[in-house]
Amino acid sequence: MHTLYDSDSFVVVHMQSNPELDADDVIQMRGRGHLALARHGFEIVDKRSGRHVYLDGSWAELFQQQITAWQDNTPTQEEVEDALEHYSGLASSPVMLH
């Protein structure tokens, strides 16, 4: 789990459910007839509303493209917040502490 962004309004965390595999792990898994797929997702927390959304699958891939674009063209904080605002529209789950 890596925090990618943290402001007064949003937190963005990148989560990977499978640890990175080294060459020996891959060889052992191939010997068993399968190779585990790396799964990842992003959690976006809207601090203002107290809600969060978890992006995985195609949503995570789209968000990863957004991050790559940000790395190529350093955005302003306002531009990042505007983009996160669009994703926060998907947020319907309240943030709960465990």
PDB file of N, CA and C in Angstrom:
ATOM      1  N   MET A   1       0.854  -1.161   0.000  1.00  0.00           N
ATOM      2  CA  MET A   1       0.000   0.000   0.000  1.00  0.00           C
ATOM      3  C   MET A   1       0.906   1.231   0.000  1.00  0.00           C
ATOM      4  N   HIS A   2       0.639   2.147  -0.948  1.00  0.00           N
ATOM      5  CA  HIS A   2       1.438   3.358  -1.081  1.00  0.00           C
ATOM      6  C   HIS A   2       0.525   4.568  -1.194  1.00  0.00           C
ATOM      7  N   THR A   3       0.741   5.563  -0.341  1.00  0.00           N
ATOM      8  CA  THR A   3      -0.006   6.804  -0.454  1.00  0.00           C
ATOM      9  C   THR A   3       0.584   7.609  -1.607  1.00  0.00           C
ATOM     10  N   LEU A   4      -0.239   7.898  -2.599  1.00  0.00           N
ATOM     11  CA  LEU A   4       0.215   8.630  -3.774  1.00  0.00           C
ATOM     12  C   LEU A   4      -0.063  10.120  -3.673  1.00  0.00           C
ATOM     13  N   TYR A   5      -1.111  10.474  -2.910  1.00  0.00           N
ATOM     14  CA  TYR A   5      -1.523  11.874  -2.843  1.00  0.00           C
ATOM     15  C   TYR A   5      -2.249  12.086  -1.530  1.00  0.00           C
ATOM     16  N   ASP A   6      -1.976  13.211  -0.886  1.00  0.00           N
ATOM     17  CA  ASP A   6      -2.652  13.540   0.369  1.00  0.00           C
ATOM     18  C   ASP A   6      -2.750  15.058   0.470  1.00  0.00           C
ATOM     19  N   SER A   7      -3.980  15.548   0.498  1.00  0.00           N
ATOM     20  CA  SER A   7      -4.221  16.986   0.626  1.00  0.00           C
ATOM     21  C   SER A   7      -5.304  17.194   1.677  1.00  0.00           C
ATOM     22  N   ASP A   8      -5.735  18.414   1.835  1.00  0.00           N
ATOM     23  CA  ASP A   8      -6.823  18.696   2.779  1.00  0.00           C
ATOM     24  C   ASP A   8      -8.140  18.082   2.319  1.00  0.00           C
ATOM     25  N   SER A   9      -8.267  17.818   1.002  1.00  0.00           N
ATOM     26  CA  SER A   9      -9.524  17.321   0.444  1.00  0.00           C
ATOM     27  C   SER A   9      -9.525  15.843   0.085  1.00  0.00           C
ATOM     28  N   PHE A  10      -8.380  15.301  -0.335  1.00  0.00           N
ATOM     29  CA  PHE A  10      -8.331  13.929  -0.848  1.00  0.00           C
ATOM     30  C   PHE A  10      -7.101  13.172  -0.357  1.00  0.00           C
ATOM     31  N   VAL A  11      -7.256  11.849  -0.329  1.00  0.00           N
ATOM     32  CA  VAL A  11      -6.144  10.918  -0.157  1.00  0.00           C
ATOM     33  C   VAL A  11      -6.295   9.876  -1.256  1.00  0.00           C
ATOM     34  N   VAL A  12      -5.179   9.544  -1.913  1.00  0.00           N
ATOM     35  CA  VAL A  12      -5.179   8.498  -2.928  1.00  0.00           C
ATOM     36  C   VAL A  12      -4.131   7.471  -2.519  1.00  0.00           C
ATOM     37  N   VAL A  13      -4.565   6.205  -2.431  1.00  0.00           N
ATOM     38  CA  VAL A  13      -3.685   5.117  -2.028  1.00  0.00           C
ATOM     39  C   VAL A  13      -3.682   4.059  -3.125  1.00  0.00           C
ATOM     40  N   HIS A  14      -2.494   3.585  -3.479  1.00  0.00           N
ATOM     41  CA  HIS A  14      -2.340   2.493  -4.446  1.00  0.00           C
ATOM     42  C   HIS A  14      -2.170   1.211  -3.649  1.00  0.00           C
ATOM     43  N   MET A  15      -3.012   0.224  -3.932  1.00  0.00           N
ATOM     44  CA  MET A  15      -2.956  -1.043  -3.211  1.00  0.00           C
ATOM     45  C   MET A  15      -2.643  -2.166  -4.181  1.00  0.00           C
ATOM     46  N   GLN A  16      -1.711  -3.022  -3.772  1.00  0.00           N
ATOM     47  CA  GLN A  16      -1.391  -4.212  -4.546  1.00  0.00           C
ATOM     48  C   GLN A  16      -1.659  -5.417  -3.671  1.00  0.00           C
ATOM     49  N   SER A  17      -2.509  -6.326  -4.151  1.00  0.00           N
ATOM     50  CA  SER A  17      -2.859  -7.491  -3.342  1.00  0.00           C
ATOM     51  C   SER A  17      -1.832  -8.595  -3.459  1.00  0.00           C
ATOM     52  N   ASN A  18      -1.080  -8.640  -4.559  1.00  0.00           N
ATOM     53  CA  ASN A  18      -0.048  -9.656  -4.730  1.00  0.00           C
ATOM     54  C   ASN A  18       1.318  -9.010  -4.585  1.00  0.00           C
ATOM     55  N   PRO A  19       2.182  -9.575  -3.761  1.00  0.00           N
ATOM     56  CA  PRO A  19       3.535  -9.013  -3.668  1.00  0.00           C
ATOM     57  C   PRO A  19       4.263  -9.222  -4.981  1.00  0.00           C
ATOM     58  N   GLU A  20       5.271  -8.396  -5.214  1.00  0.00           N
ATOM     59  CA  GLU A  20       6.052  -8.559  -6.430  1.00  0.00           C
ATOM     60  C   GLU A  20       6.794  -9.887  -6.361  1.00  0.00           C
ATOM     61  N   LEU A  21       6.824 -10.580  -7.492  1.00  0.00           N
ATOM     62  CA  LEU A  21       7.451 -11.886  -7.552  1.00  0.00           C
ATOM     63  C   LEU A  21       8.856 -11.765  -8.112  1.00  0.00           C
ATOM     64  N   ASP A  22       9.775 -12.554  -7.535  1.00  0.00           N
ATOM     65  CA  ASP A  22      11.107 -12.595  -8.121  1.00  0.00           C
ATOM     66  C   ASP A  22      11.157 -13.761  -9.109  1.00  0.00           C
ATOM     67  N   ALA A  23      12.260 -13.926  -9.820  1.00  0.00           N
ATOM     68  CA  ALA A  23      12.369 -14.935 -10.878  1.00  0.00           C
ATOM     69  C   ALA A  23      12.143 -16.348 -10.335  1.00  0.00           C
ATOM     70  N   ASP A  24      12.637 -16.655  -9.134  1.00  0.00           N
ATOM     71  CA  ASP A  24      12.453 -17.987  -8.553  1.00  0.00           C
ATOM     72  C   ASP A  24      10.978 -18.290  -8.287  1.00  0.00           C
ATOM     73  N   ASP A  25      10.237 -17.282  -7.804  1.00  0.00           N
ATOM     74  CA  ASP A  25       8.807 -17.472  -7.552  1.00  0.00           C
ATOM     75  C   ASP A  25       8.067 -17.791  -8.846  1.00  0.00           C
ATOM     76  N   VAL A  26       8.398 -17.071  -9.912  1.00  0.00           N
ATOM     77  CA  VAL A  26       7.733 -17.280 -11.199  1.00  0.00           C
ATOM     78  C   VAL A  26       8.016 -18.685 -11.706  1.00  0.00           C
ATOM     79  N   ILE A  27       9.257 -19.141 -11.589  1.00  0.00           N
ATOM     80  CA  ILE A  27       9.615 -20.491 -12.042  1.00  0.00           C
ATOM     81  C   ILE A  27       8.836 -21.537 -11.242  1.00  0.00           C
ATOM     82  N   GLN A  28       8.747 -21.361  -9.926  1.00  0.00           N
ATOM     83  CA  GLN A  28       8.005 -22.310  -9.096  1.00  0.00           C
ATOM     84  C   GLN A  28       6.532 -22.329  -9.472  1.00  0.00           C
ATOM     85  N   MET A  29       5.946 -21.180  -9.743  1.00  0.00           N
ATOM     86  CA  MET A  29       4.523 -21.124 -10.078  1.00  0.00           C
ATOM     87  C   MET A  29       4.254 -21.750 -11.435  1.00  0.00           C
ATOM     88  N   ARG A  30       5.161 -21.558 -12.389  1.00  0.00           N
ATOM     89  CA  ARG A  30       4.990 -22.184 -13.701  1.00  0.00           C
ATOM     90  C   ARG A  30       5.026 -23.702 -13.565  1.00  0.00           C
ATOM     91  N   GLY A  31       5.846 -24.186 -12.640  1.00  0.00           N
ATOM     92  CA  GLY A  31       5.928 -25.627 -12.408  1.00  0.00           C
ATOM     93  C   GLY A  31       4.613 -26.203 -11.920  1.00  0.00           C
ATOM     94  N   ARG A  32       3.793 -25.374 -11.291  1.00  0.00           N
ATOM     95  CA  ARG A  32       2.469 -25.813 -10.817  1.00  0.00           C
ATOM     96  C   ARG A  32       1.392 -25.620 -11.874  1.00  0.00           C
ATOM     97  N   GLY A  33       1.781 -25.120 -13.037  1.00  0.00           N
ATOM     98  CA  GLY A  33       0.822 -24.988 -14.126  1.00  0.00           C
ATOM     99  C   GLY A  33       0.026 -23.698 -14.132  1.00  0.00           C
ATOM    100  N   HIS A  34       0.409 -22.724 -13.313  1.00  0.00           N
ATOM    101  CA  HIS A  34      -0.312 -21.458 -13.332  1.00  0.00           C
ATOM    102  C   HIS A  34       0.621 -20.313 -12.949  1.00  0.00           C
ATOM    103  N   LEU A  35       0.222 -19.142 -13.273  1.00  0.00           N
ATOM    104  CA  LEU A  35       0.966 -17.940 -12.914  1.00  0.00           C
ATOM    105  C   LEU A  35      -0.032 -16.939 -12.346  1.00  0.00           C
ATOM    106  N   ALA A  36       0.198 -16.478 -11.136  1.00  0.00           N
ATOM    107  CA  ALA A  36      -0.722 -15.535 -10.489  1.00  0.00           C
ATOM    108  C   ALA A  36      -0.683 -14.195 -11.206  1.00  0.00           C
ATOM    109  N   LEU A  37      -1.834 -13.614 -11.418  1.00  0.00           N
ATOM    110  CA  LEU A  37      -1.931 -12.299 -12.026  1.00  0.00           C
ATOM    111  C   LEU A  37      -1.790 -11.231 -10.952  1.00  0.00           C
ATOM    112  N   ALA A  38      -1.022 -10.204 -11.262  1.00  0.00           N
ATOM    113  CA  ALA A  38      -0.881  -9.086 -10.329  1.00  0.00           C
ATOM    114  C   ALA A  38      -2.169  -8.283 -10.340  1.00  0.00           C
ATOM    115  N   ARG A  39      -2.738  -8.062  -9.179  1.00  0.00           N
ATOM    116  CA  ARG A  39      -3.968  -7.279  -9.050  1.00  0.00           C
ATOM    117  C   ARG A  39      -3.639  -6.023  -8.285  1.00  0.00           C
ATOM    118  N   HIS A  40      -4.218  -4.935  -8.716  1.00  0.00           N
ATOM    119  CA  HIS A  40      -3.987  -3.700  -7.989  1.00  0.00           C
ATOM    120  C   HIS A  40      -5.231  -2.836  -8.090  1.00  0.00           C
ATOM    121  N   GLY A  41      -5.264  -1.845  -7.233  1.00  0.00           N
ATOM    122  CA  GLY A  41      -6.384  -0.921  -7.239  1.00  0.00           C
ATOM    123  C   GLY A  41      -5.993   0.369  -6.547  1.00  0.00           C
ATOM    124  N   PHE A  42      -6.894   1.320  -6.615  1.00  0.00           N
ATOM    125  CA  PHE A  42      -6.667   2.622  -6.015  1.00  0.00           C
ATOM    126  C   PHE A  42      -7.865   2.964  -5.145  1.00  0.00           C
ATOM    127  N   GLU A  43      -7.574   3.462  -3.952  1.00  0.00           N
ATOM    128  CA  GLU A  43      -8.635   3.962  -3.090  1.00  0.00           C
ATOM    129  C   GLU A  43      -8.527   5.480  -3.074  1.00  0.00           C
ATOM    130  N   ILE A  44      -9.646   6.134  -3.353  1.00  0.00           N
ATOM    131  CA  ILE A  44      -9.712   7.590  -3.313  1.00  0.00           C
ATOM    132  C   ILE A  44     -10.673   7.961  -2.192  1.00  0.00           C
ATOM    133  N   VAL A  45     -10.160   8.712  -1.225  1.00  0.00           N
ATOM    134  CA  VAL A  45     -10.973   9.151  -0.097  1.00  0.00           C
ATOM    135  C   VAL A  45     -11.230  10.640  -0.248  1.00  0.00           C
ATOM    136  N   ASP A  46     -12.498  11.000  -0.237  1.00  0.00           N
ATOM    137  CA  ASP A  46     -12.902  12.405  -0.244  1.00  0.00           C
ATOM    138  C   ASP A  46     -13.081  12.799   1.218  1.00  0.00           C
ATOM    139  N   LYS A  47     -12.118  13.526   1.749  1.00  0.00           N
ATOM    140  CA  LYS A  47     -12.148  13.904   3.158  1.00  0.00           C
ATOM    141  C   LYS A  47     -13.306  14.836   3.476  1.00  0.00           C
ATOM    142  N   ARG A  48     -13.736  15.601   2.501  1.00  0.00           N
ATOM    143  CA  ARG A  48     -14.811  16.570   2.738  1.00  0.00           C
ATOM    144  C   ARG A  48     -16.134  15.877   3.017  1.00  0.00           C
ATOM    145  N   SER A  49     -16.419  14.798   2.274  1.00  0.00           N
ATOM    146  CA  SER A  49     -17.691  14.101   2.442  1.00  0.00           C
ATOM    147  C   SER A  49     -17.578  12.881   3.346  1.00  0.00           C
ATOM    148  N   GLY A  50     -16.328  12.453   3.641  1.00  0.00           N
ATOM    149  CA  GLY A  50     -16.142  11.255   4.453  1.00  0.00           C
ATOM    150  C   GLY A  50     -16.475   9.984   3.700  1.00  0.00           C
ATOM    151  N   ARG A  51     -16.368  10.014   2.376  1.00  0.00           N
ATOM    152  CA  ARG A  51     -16.682   8.848   1.546  1.00  0.00           C
ATOM    153  C   ARG A  51     -15.449   8.424   0.755  1.00  0.00           C
ATOM    154  N   HIS A  52     -15.470   7.165   0.315  1.00  0.00           N
ATOM    155  CA  HIS A  52     -14.348   6.665  -0.469  1.00  0.00           C
ATOM    156  C   HIS A  52     -14.847   5.780  -1.602  1.00  0.00           C
ATOM    157  N   VAL A  53     -13.986   5.595  -2.584  1.00  0.00           N
ATOM    158  CA  VAL A  53     -14.275   4.684  -3.690  1.00  0.00           C
ATOM    159  C   VAL A  53     -13.011   3.874  -3.951  1.00  0.00           C
ATOM    160  N   TYR A  54     -13.194   2.596  -4.248  1.00  0.00           N
ATOM    161  CA  TYR A  54     -12.074   1.722  -4.589  1.00  0.00           C
ATOM    162  C   TYR A  54     -12.172   1.412  -6.076  1.00  0.00           C
ATOM    163  N   LEU A  55     -11.114   1.724  -6.806  1.00  0.00           N
ATOM    164  CA  LEU A  55     -11.080   1.484  -8.245  1.00  0.00           C
ATOM    165  C   LEU A  55     -10.235   0.248  -8.517  1.00  0.00           C
ATOM    166  N   ASP A  56     -10.816  -0.720  -9.214  1.00  0.00           N
ATOM    167  CA  ASP A  56     -10.033  -1.862  -9.663  1.00  0.00           C
ATOM    168  C   ASP A  56     -10.454  -2.211 -11.082  1.00  0.00           C
ATOM    169  N   GLY A  57      -9.805  -3.184 -11.655  1.00  0.00           N
ATOM    170  CA  GLY A  57     -10.138  -3.581 -13.022  1.00  0.00           C
ATOM    171  C   GLY A  57      -9.914  -2.451 -14.016  1.00  0.00           C
ATOM    172  N   SER A  58     -10.897  -2.255 -14.892  1.00  0.00           N
ATOM    173  CA  SER A  58     -10.758  -1.232 -15.939  1.00  0.00           C
ATOM    174  C   SER A  58     -10.732   0.184 -15.354  1.00  0.00           C
ATOM    175  N   TRP A  59     -11.430   0.395 -14.220  1.00  0.00           N
ATOM    176  CA  TRP A  59     -11.375   1.715 -13.577  1.00  0.00           C
ATOM    177  C   TRP A  59      -9.955   2.007 -13.088  1.00  0.00           C
ATOM    178  N   ALA A  60      -9.297   0.990 -12.532  1.00  0.00           N
ATOM    179  CA  ALA A  60      -7.920   1.163 -12.061  1.00  0.00           C
ATOM    180  C   ALA A  60      -6.982   1.432 -13.230  1.00  0.00           C
ATOM    181  N   GLU A  61      -7.216   0.766 -14.341  1.00  0.00           N
ATOM    182  CA  GLU A  61      -6.375   0.990 -15.520  1.00  0.00           C
ATOM    183  C   GLU A  61      -6.543   2.420 -16.044  1.00  0.00           C
ATOM    184  N   LEU A  62      -7.760   2.906 -16.063  1.00  0.00           N
ATOM    185  CA  LEU A  62      -7.999   4.296 -16.487  1.00  0.00           C
ATOM    186  C   LEU A  62      -7.317   5.277 -15.543  1.00  0.00           C
ATOM    187  N   PHE A  63      -7.413   5.010 -14.252  1.00  0.00           N
ATOM    188  CA  PHE A  63      -6.787   5.898 -13.281  1.00  0.00           C
ATOM    189  C   PHE A  63      -5.261   5.830 -13.395  1.00  0.00           C
ATOM    190  N   GLN A  64      -4.727   4.633 -13.681  1.00  0.00           N
ATOM    191  CA  GLN A  64      -3.282   4.485 -13.879  1.00  0.00           C
ATOM    192  C   GLN A  64      -2.828   5.321 -15.075  1.00  0.00           C
ATOM    193  N   GLN A  65      -3.631   5.372 -16.128  1.00  0.00           N
ATOM    194  CA  GLN A  65      -3.318   6.216 -17.285  1.00  0.00           C
ATOM    195  C   GLN A  65      -3.284   7.685 -16.879  1.00  0.00           C
ATOM    196  N   GLN A  66      -4.202   8.081 -16.011  1.00  0.00           N
ATOM    197  CA  GLN A  66      -4.229   9.463 -15.509  1.00  0.00           C
ATOM    198  C   GLN A  66      -2.948   9.771 -14.734  1.00  0.00           C
ATOM    199  N   ILE A  67      -2.522   8.844 -13.902  1.00  0.00           N
ATOM    200  CA  ILE A  67      -1.298   9.034 -13.122  1.00  0.00           C
ATOM    201  C   ILE A  67      -0.089   9.150 -14.047  1.00  0.00           C
ATOM    202  N   THR A  68      -0.037   8.312 -15.060  1.00  0.00           N
ATOM    203  CA  THR A  68       1.064   8.369 -16.029  1.00  0.00           C
ATOM    204  C   THR A  68       1.083   9.715 -16.733  1.00  0.00           C
ATOM    205  N   ALA A  69      -0.077  10.218 -17.100  1.00  0.00           N
ATOM    206  CA  ALA A  69      -0.161  11.542 -17.735  1.00  0.00           C
ATOM    207  C   ALA A  69       0.331  12.622 -16.776  1.00  0.00           C
ATOM    208  N   TRP A  70      -0.005  12.502 -15.498  1.00  0.00           N
ATOM    209  CA  TRP A  70       0.464  13.472 -14.502  1.00  0.00           C
ATOM    210  C   TRP A  70       1.978  13.419 -14.365  1.00  0.00           C
ATOM    211  N   GLN A  71       2.556  12.226 -14.490  1.00  0.00           N
ATOM    212  CA  GLN A  71       4.013  12.102 -14.397  1.00  0.00           C
ATOM    213  C   GLN A  71       4.692  12.760 -15.593  1.00  0.00           C
ATOM    214  N   ASP A  72       4.054  12.689 -16.742  1.00  0.00           N
ATOM    215  CA  ASP A  72       4.614  13.294 -17.957  1.00  0.00           C
ATOM    216  C   ASP A  72       4.460  14.812 -17.967  1.00  0.00           C
ATOM    217  N   ASN A  73       3.326  15.295 -17.489  1.00  0.00           N
ATOM    218  CA  ASN A  73       3.012  16.733 -17.484  1.00  0.00           C
ATOM    219  C   ASN A  73       2.610  17.118 -16.068  1.00  0.00           C
ATOM    220  N   THR A  74       3.548  17.549 -15.284  1.00  0.00           N
ATOM    221  CA  THR A  74       3.290  17.853 -13.882  1.00  0.00           C
ATOM    222  C   THR A  74       2.106  18.816 -13.748  1.00  0.00           C
ATOM    223  N   PRO A  75       0.996  18.325 -13.168  1.00  0.00           N
ATOM    224  CA  PRO A  75      -0.193  19.167 -13.032  1.00  0.00           C
ATOM    225  C   PRO A  75      -0.114  20.067 -11.801  1.00  0.00           C
ATOM    226  N   THR A  76      -0.974  21.063 -11.775  1.00  0.00           N
ATOM    227  CA  THR A  76      -1.118  21.881 -10.574  1.00  0.00           C
ATOM    228  C   THR A  76      -1.973  21.104  -9.578  1.00  0.00           C
ATOM    229  N   GLN A  77      -1.949  21.525  -8.339  1.00  0.00           N
ATOM    230  CA  GLN A  77      -2.789  20.868  -7.341  1.00  0.00           C
ATOM    231  C   GLN A  77      -4.257  21.014  -7.721  1.00  0.00           C
ATOM    232  N   GLU A  78      -4.625  22.147  -8.276  1.00  0.00           N
ATOM    233  CA  GLU A  78      -6.017  22.361  -8.689  1.00  0.00           C
ATOM    234  C   GLU A  78      -6.436  21.365  -9.762  1.00  0.00           C
ATOM    235  N   GLU A  79      -5.539  21.081 -10.712  1.00  0.00           N
ATOM    236  CA  GLU A  79      -5.861  20.119 -11.772  1.00  0.00           C
ATOM    237  C   GLU A  79      -6.027  18.705 -11.196  1.00  0.00           C
ATOM    238  N   VAL A  80      -5.169  18.338 -10.256  1.00  0.00           N
ATOM    239  CA  VAL A  80      -5.285  17.030  -9.616  1.00  0.00           C
ATOM    240  C   VAL A  80      -6.601  16.940  -8.847  1.00  0.00           C
ATOM    241  N   GLU A  81      -6.897  17.974  -8.081  1.00  0.00           N
ATOM    242  CA  GLU A  81      -8.132  17.979  -7.282  1.00  0.00           C
ATOM    243  C   GLU A  81      -9.374  17.921  -8.176  1.00  0.00           C
ATOM    244  N   ASP A  82      -9.347  18.603  -9.312  1.00  0.00           N
ATOM    245  CA  ASP A  82     -10.483  18.554 -10.241  1.00  0.00           C
ATOM    246  C   ASP A  82     -10.693  17.140 -10.777  1.00  0.00           C
ATOM    247  N   ALA A  83      -9.588  16.462 -11.123  1.00  0.00           N
ATOM    248  CA  ALA A  83      -9.695  15.088 -11.622  1.00  0.00           C
ATOM    249  C   ALA A  83     -10.228  14.158 -10.530  1.00  0.00           C
ATOM    250  N   LEU A  84      -9.719  14.319  -9.305  1.00  0.00           N
ATOM    251  CA  LEU A  84     -10.175  13.479  -8.203  1.00  0.00           C
ATOM    252  C   LEU A  84     -11.636  13.747  -7.870  1.00  0.00           C
ATOM    253  N   GLU A  85     -12.061  14.966  -8.077  1.00  0.00           N
ATOM    254  CA  GLU A  85     -13.471  15.334  -7.848  1.00  0.00           C
ATOM    255  C   GLU A  85     -14.396  14.490  -8.734  1.00  0.00           C
ATOM    256  N   HIS A  86     -13.971  14.248  -9.977  1.00  0.00           N
ATOM    257  CA  HIS A  86     -14.782  13.431 -10.889  1.00  0.00           C
ATOM    258  C   HIS A  86     -14.905  11.996 -10.373  1.00  0.00           C
ATOM    259  N   TYR A  87     -13.782  11.440  -9.911  1.00  0.00           N
ATOM    260  CA  TYR A  87     -13.824  10.077  -9.377  1.00  0.00           C
ATOM    261  C   TYR A  87     -14.599  10.013  -8.066  1.00  0.00           C
ATOM    262  N   SER A  88     -14.540  11.065  -7.273  1.00  0.00           N
ATOM    263  CA  SER A  88     -15.247  11.035  -5.986  1.00  0.00           C
ATOM    264  C   SER A  88     -16.752  10.988  -6.180  1.00  0.00           C
ATOM    265  N   GLY A  89     -17.219  11.339  -7.378  1.00  0.00           N
ATOM    266  CA  GLY A  89     -18.643  11.201  -7.682  1.00  0.00           C
ATOM    267  C   GLY A  89     -19.095   9.750  -7.624  1.00  0.00           C
ATOM    268  N   LEU A  90     -18.154   8.816  -7.764  1.00  0.00           N
ATOM    269  CA  LEU A  90     -18.451   7.391  -7.667  1.00  0.00           C
ATOM    270  C   LEU A  90     -18.508   6.913  -6.222  1.00  0.00           C
ATOM    271  N   ALA A  91     -18.009   7.734  -5.306  1.00  0.00           N
ATOM    272  CA  ALA A  91     -17.901   7.331  -3.903  1.00  0.00           C
ATOM    273  C   ALA A  91     -19.272   7.284  -3.249  1.00  0.00           C
ATOM    274  N   SER A  92     -19.629   6.098  -2.786  1.00  0.00           N
ATOM    275  CA  SER A  92     -20.906   5.966  -2.079  1.00  0.00           C
ATOM    276  C   SER A  92     -20.722   5.329  -0.711  1.00  0.00           C
ATOM    277  N   SER A  93     -19.539   4.827  -0.445  1.00  0.00           N
ATOM    278  CA  SER A  93     -19.285   4.148   0.823  1.00  0.00           C
ATOM    279  C   SER A  93     -18.677   5.116   1.836  1.00  0.00           C
ATOM    280  N   PRO A  94     -19.258   5.177   3.021  1.00  0.00           N
ATOM    281  CA  PRO A  94     -18.646   6.012   4.056  1.00  0.00           C
ATOM    282  C   PRO A  94     -17.337   5.397   4.530  1.00  0.00           C
ATOM    283  N   VAL A  95     -16.394   6.238   4.915  1.00  0.00           N
ATOM    284  CA  VAL A  95     -15.122   5.770   5.460  1.00  0.00           C
ATOM    285  C   VAL A  95     -15.388   5.224   6.851  1.00  0.00           C
ATOM    286  N   MET A  96     -14.900   3.992   7.104  1.00  0.00           N
ATOM    287  CA  MET A  96     -15.062   3.374   8.416  1.00  0.00           C
ATOM    288  C   MET A  96     -13.709   2.958   8.923  1.00  0.00           C
ATOM    289  N   LEU A  97     -13.469   3.150  10.189  1.00  0.00           N
ATOM    290  CA  LEU A  97     -12.225   2.715  10.810  1.00  0.00           C
ATOM    291  C   LEU A  97     -12.417   1.334  11.400  1.00  0.00           C
ATOM    292  N   HIS A  98     -11.407   0.503  11.266  1.00  0.00           N
ATOM    293  CA  HIS A  98     -11.481  -0.869  11.798  1.00  0.00           C
ATOM    294  C   HIS A  98     -10.661  -0.960  13.054  1.00  0.00           C
TER     295      HIS A  98
END
